[in-house]
Short mmCIF file of C-alpha atoms and ligand atoms in Angstrom, two decimals:
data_model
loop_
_atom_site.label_atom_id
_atom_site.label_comp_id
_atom_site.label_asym_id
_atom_site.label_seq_id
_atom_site.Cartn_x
_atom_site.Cartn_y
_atom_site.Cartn_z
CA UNK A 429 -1.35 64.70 10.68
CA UNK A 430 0.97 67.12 9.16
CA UNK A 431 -1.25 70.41 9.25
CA UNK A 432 1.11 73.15 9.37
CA UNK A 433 -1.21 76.16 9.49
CA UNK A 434 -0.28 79.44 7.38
CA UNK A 435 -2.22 82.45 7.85
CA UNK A 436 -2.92 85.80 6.56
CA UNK A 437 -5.05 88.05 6.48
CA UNK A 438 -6.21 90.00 3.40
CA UNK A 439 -8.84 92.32 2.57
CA UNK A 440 -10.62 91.56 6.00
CA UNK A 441 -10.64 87.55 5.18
CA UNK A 442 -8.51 85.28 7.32
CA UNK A 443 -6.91 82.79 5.13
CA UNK A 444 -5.09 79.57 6.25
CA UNK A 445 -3.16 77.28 4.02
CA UNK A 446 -2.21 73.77 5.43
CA UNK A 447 0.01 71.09 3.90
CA UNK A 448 -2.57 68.44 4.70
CA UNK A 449 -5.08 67.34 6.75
CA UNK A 450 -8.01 64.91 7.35
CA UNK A 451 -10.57 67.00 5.66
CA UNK A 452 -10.95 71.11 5.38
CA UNK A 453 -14.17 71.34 6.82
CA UNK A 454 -13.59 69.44 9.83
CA UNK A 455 -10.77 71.69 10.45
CA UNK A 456 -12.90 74.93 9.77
CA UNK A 457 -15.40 73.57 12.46
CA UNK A 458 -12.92 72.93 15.02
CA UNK A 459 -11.00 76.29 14.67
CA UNK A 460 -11.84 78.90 16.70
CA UNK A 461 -11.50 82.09 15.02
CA UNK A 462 -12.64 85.84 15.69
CA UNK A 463 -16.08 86.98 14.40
CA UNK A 464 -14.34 89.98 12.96
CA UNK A 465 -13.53 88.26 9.88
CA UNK A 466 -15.51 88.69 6.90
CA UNK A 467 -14.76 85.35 5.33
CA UNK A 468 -12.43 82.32 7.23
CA UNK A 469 -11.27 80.39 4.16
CA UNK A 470 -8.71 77.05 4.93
CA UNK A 471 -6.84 75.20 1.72
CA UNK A 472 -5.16 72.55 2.12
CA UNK A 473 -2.96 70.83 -0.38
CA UNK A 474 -3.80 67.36 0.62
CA UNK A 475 -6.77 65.84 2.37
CA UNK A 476 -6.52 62.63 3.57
CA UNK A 477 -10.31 62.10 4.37
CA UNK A 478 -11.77 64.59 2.39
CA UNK A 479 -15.80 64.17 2.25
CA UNK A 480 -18.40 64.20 -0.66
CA UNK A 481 -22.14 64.50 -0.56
CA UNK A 482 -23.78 61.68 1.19
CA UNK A 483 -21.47 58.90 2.29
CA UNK A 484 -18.80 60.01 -0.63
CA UNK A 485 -15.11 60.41 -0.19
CA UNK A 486 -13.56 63.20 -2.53
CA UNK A 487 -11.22 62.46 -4.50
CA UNK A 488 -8.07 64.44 -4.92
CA UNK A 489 -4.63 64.03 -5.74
CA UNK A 490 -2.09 65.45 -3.41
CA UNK A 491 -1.11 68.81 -4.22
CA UNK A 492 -3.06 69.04 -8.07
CA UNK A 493 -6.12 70.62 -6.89
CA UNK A 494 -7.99 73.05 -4.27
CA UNK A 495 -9.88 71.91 -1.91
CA UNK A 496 -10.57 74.73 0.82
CA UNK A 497 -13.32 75.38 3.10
CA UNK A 498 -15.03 78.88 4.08
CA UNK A 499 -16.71 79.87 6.75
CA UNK A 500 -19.17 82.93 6.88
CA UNK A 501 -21.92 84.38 9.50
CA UNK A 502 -24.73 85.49 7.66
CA UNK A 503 -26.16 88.52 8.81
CA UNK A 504 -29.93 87.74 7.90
CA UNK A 505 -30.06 84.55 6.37
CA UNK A 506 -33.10 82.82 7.59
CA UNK A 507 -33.72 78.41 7.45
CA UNK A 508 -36.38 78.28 4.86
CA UNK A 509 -33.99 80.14 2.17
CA UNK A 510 -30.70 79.29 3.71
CA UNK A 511 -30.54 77.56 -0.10
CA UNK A 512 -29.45 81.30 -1.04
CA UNK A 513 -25.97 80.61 0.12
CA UNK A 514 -25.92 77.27 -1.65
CA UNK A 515 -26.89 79.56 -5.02
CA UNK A 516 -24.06 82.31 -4.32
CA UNK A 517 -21.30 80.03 -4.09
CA UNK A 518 -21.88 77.67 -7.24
CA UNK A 519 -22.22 81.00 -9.22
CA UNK A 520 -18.85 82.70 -7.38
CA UNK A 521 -17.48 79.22 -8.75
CA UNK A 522 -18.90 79.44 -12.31
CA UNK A 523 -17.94 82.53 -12.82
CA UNK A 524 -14.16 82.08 -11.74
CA UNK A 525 -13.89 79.36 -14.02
CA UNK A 526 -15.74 81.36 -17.00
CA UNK A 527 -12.27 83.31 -17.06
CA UNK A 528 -10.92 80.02 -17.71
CA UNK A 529 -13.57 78.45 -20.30
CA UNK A 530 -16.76 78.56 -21.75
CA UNK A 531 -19.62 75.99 -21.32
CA UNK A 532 -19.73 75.69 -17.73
CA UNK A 533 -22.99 75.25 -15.27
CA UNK A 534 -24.41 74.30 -12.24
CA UNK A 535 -26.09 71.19 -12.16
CA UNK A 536 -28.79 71.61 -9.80
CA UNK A 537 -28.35 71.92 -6.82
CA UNK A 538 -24.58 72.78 -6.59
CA UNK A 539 -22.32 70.36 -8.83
CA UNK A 540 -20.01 72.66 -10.77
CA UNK A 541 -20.09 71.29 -14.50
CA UNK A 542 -18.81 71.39 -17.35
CA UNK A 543 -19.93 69.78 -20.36
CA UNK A 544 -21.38 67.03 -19.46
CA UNK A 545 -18.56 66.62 -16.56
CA UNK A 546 -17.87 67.45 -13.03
CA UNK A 547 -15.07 69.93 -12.50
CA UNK A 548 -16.19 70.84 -8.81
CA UNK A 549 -18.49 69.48 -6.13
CA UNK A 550 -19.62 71.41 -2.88
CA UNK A 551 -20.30 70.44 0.34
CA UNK A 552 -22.54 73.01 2.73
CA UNK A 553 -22.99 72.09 6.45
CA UNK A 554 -25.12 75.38 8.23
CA UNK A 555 -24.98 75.36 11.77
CA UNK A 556 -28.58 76.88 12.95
CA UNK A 557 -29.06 78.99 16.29
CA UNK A 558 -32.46 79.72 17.21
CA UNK A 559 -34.27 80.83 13.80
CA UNK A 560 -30.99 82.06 11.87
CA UNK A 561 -27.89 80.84 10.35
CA UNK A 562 -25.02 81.12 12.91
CA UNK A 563 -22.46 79.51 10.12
CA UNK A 564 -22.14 78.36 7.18
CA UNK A 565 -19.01 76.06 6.10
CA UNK A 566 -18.50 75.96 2.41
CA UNK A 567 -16.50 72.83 1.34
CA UNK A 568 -15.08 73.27 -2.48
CA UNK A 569 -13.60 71.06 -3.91
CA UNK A 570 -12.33 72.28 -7.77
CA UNK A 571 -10.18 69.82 -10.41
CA UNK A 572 -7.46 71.86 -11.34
CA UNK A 573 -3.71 69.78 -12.44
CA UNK A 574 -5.13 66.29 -11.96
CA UNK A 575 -4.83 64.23 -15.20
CA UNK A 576 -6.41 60.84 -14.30
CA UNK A 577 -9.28 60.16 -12.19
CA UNK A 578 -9.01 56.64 -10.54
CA UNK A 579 -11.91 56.62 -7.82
CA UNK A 580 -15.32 55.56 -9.35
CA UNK A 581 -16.38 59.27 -8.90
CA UNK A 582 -19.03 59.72 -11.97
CA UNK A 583 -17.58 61.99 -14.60
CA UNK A 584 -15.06 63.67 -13.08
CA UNK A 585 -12.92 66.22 -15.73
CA UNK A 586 -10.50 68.86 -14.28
CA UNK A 587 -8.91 72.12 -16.09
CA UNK A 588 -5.81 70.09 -17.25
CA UNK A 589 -8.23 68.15 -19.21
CA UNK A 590 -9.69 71.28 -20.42
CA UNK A 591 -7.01 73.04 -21.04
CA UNK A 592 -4.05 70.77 -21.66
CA UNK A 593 -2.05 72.68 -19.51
CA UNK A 594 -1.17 73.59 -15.77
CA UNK A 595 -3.05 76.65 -13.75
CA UNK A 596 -1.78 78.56 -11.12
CA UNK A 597 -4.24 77.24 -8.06
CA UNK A 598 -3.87 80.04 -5.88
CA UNK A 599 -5.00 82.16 -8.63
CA UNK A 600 -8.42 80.23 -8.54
CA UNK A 601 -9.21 80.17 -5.03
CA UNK A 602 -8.30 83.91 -5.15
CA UNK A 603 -10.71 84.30 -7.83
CA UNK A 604 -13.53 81.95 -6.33
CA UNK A 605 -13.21 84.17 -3.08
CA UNK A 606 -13.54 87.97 -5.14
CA UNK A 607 -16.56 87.06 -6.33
CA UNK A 608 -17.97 85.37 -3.38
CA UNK A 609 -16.95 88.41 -1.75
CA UNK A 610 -19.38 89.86 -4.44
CA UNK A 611 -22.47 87.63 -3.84
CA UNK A 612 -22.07 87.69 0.09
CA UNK A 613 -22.76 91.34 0.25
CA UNK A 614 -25.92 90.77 -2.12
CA UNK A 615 -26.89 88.05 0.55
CA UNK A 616 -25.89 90.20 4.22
CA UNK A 617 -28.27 92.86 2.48
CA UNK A 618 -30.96 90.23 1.56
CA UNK A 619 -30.71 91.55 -1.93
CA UNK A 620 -31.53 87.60 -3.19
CA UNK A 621 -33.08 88.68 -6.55
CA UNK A 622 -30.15 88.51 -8.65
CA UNK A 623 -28.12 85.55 -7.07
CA UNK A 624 -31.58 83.69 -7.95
CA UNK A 625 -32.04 84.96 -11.36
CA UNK A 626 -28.60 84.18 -12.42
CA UNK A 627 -28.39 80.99 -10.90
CA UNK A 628 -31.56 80.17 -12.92
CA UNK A 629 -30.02 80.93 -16.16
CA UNK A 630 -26.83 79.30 -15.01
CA UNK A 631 -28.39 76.14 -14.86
CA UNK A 632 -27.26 72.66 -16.06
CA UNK A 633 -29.83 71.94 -18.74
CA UNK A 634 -31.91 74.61 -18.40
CA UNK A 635 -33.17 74.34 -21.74
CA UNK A 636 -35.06 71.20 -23.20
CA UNK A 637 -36.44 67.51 -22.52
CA UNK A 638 -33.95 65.32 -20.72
CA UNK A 639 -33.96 62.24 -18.97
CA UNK A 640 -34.42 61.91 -15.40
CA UNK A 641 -34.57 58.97 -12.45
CA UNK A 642 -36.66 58.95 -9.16
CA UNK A 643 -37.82 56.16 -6.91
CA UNK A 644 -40.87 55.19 -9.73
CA UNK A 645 -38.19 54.96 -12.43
CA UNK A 646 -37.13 56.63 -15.24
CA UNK A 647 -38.84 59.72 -17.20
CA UNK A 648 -38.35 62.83 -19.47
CA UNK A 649 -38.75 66.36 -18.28
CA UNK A 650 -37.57 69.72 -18.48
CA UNK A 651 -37.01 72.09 -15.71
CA UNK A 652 -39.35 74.52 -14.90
CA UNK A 653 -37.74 76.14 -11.61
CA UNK A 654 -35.77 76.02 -8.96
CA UNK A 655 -38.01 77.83 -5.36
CA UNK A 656 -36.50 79.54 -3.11
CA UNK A 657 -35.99 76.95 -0.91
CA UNK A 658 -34.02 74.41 -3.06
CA UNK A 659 -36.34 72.50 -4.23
CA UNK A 660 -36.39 71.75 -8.06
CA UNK A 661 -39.68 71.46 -10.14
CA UNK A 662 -39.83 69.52 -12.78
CA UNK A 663 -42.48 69.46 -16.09
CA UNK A 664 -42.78 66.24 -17.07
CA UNK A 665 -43.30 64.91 -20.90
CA UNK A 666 -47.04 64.52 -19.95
CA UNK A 667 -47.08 68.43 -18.71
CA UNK A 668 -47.33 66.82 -14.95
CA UNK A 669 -45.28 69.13 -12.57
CA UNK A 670 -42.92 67.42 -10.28
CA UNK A 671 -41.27 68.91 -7.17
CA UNK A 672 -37.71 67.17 -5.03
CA UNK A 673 -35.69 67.84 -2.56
CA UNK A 674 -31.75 66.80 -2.84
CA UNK A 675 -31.07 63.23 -3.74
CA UNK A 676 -34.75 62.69 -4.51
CA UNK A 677 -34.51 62.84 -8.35
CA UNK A 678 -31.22 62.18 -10.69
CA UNK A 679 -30.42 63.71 -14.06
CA UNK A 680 -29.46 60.89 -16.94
CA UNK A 681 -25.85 62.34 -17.79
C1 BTN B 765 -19.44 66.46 -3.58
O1 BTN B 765 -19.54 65.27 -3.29
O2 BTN B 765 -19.76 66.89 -4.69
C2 BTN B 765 -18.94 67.46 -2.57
C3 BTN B 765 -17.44 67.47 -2.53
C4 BTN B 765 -16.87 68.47 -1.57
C5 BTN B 765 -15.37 68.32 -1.43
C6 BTN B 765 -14.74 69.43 -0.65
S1 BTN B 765 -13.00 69.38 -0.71
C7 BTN B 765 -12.87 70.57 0.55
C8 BTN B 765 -13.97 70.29 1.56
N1 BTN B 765 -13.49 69.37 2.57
C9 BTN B 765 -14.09 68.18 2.49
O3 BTN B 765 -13.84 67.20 3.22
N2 BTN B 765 -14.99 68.17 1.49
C10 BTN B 765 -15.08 69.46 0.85
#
């Protein structure tokens, strides 16, 4: 595997770039950095096994897109509401790409869209020690200079498509990590008021009946909220509140 590891250090955050490797957040887990950095972030411009939610590969063509991985040590970041981290970095995302173009939003719980399309996908893995979060490994994966999608990932769209031009990729990842830089302080001082309240009105159909799909079939609903803990609550056509975990319940795109 050709990894080639770059590093530098700015602003307090160690950041590695590798030509390729197997997947960025395997690599995170396995390197062993110092505490004293704020954030650990690792890009690579190739990932030869690089993993989606559930059993999913992630697509990405070599050298068109980021996918980087981050690791952080939150200072006070208890289990039940470790979804707080999940929250700051699909916002740090949305936002970065609102400098780009409008009409982007998090699909609950943390699929970057836009439109109706996925430009990003995340994968979090916490590492727990006793009752707090030790780590936290980010895995981003954002569709920058790909033009075709040939995988059977649902609805993939990346900012070529958008844009119908290139973008600089390091100047993404440098924006995703400012404003995660932003939302991580909110989260070391347990300020989670405002990463909830925007993530709430940065939601993916926030507004409005649409149609759903869990193990009893298909139904319309609108959502009511997100809790603290991740889980999204549903009111159904019939004013019935319904309440799931990840994977339990899928929109209708
Ligand atoms: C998803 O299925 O939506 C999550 C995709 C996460 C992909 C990123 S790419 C960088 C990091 N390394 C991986 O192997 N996966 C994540």
């Amino acid at each position: 595997m050709m990894e080639n590891p770059q590093e530098i250090i700015v602003n307090g955050n160690l950041l590695v770039h590798l030509d390729e490797t197997d997947s960025t957040n395997r690599f995170i887990k396995e390197l062993k950095t110092d505490k004293k950095y704020r954030m650990v972030v690792v890009a690579s411009s190739f990932q030869t096994a690089g993993r989606g939610q559930g059993c999913n590969r992630w697509e990405s063509e070599q050298g068109k897109n980021i996918t980087f991985s981050i690791l952080i040590h939150p200072d006070a970041i208890l289990p039940h509401v470790q979804f707080v981290i999940s929250m700051a970095i699909s916002l740090a995302i949305k936002e970065s790409l609102n400098g780009y173009f409008d009409d982007v939003s998090i699909k609950w719980p943390n699929d970057i869209y836009y439109k109706d399309k996925k430009i990003c996908g995340i994968l979090i893995e916490n590492n727990l020690s006793g009752c707090v979060i030790k780590d936290s490994i980010l895995g981003i994966g954002i569709n920058v200079n790909q033009r075709k999608f040939v995988s059977d990932a649902p609805n993939p769209v990346s900012m070529f498509q958008i844009l119908g031009k290139e973008t600089d990729k390091e100047e993404v990842l440098n924006e995703v990590i400012r404003h995660f830089d932003y939302y991580l302080d909110k989260m070391n001082h347990g300020d989670f008021m405002e990463i909830r309240q925007q993530y709430l009105t940065s939601l993916y159909r926030k507004d409005g009946f649409f149609g759903y799909c869990d193990d009893n079939g298909f139904f319309e609903a609108r959502i009511h909220t997100v809790e603290d803990d991740g889980h999204l609550i549903l009111t159904d056509s019939d004013n019935k509140s319904r309440k799931y975990a990840f994977k339990e319940v899928r929109f209708i795109v």
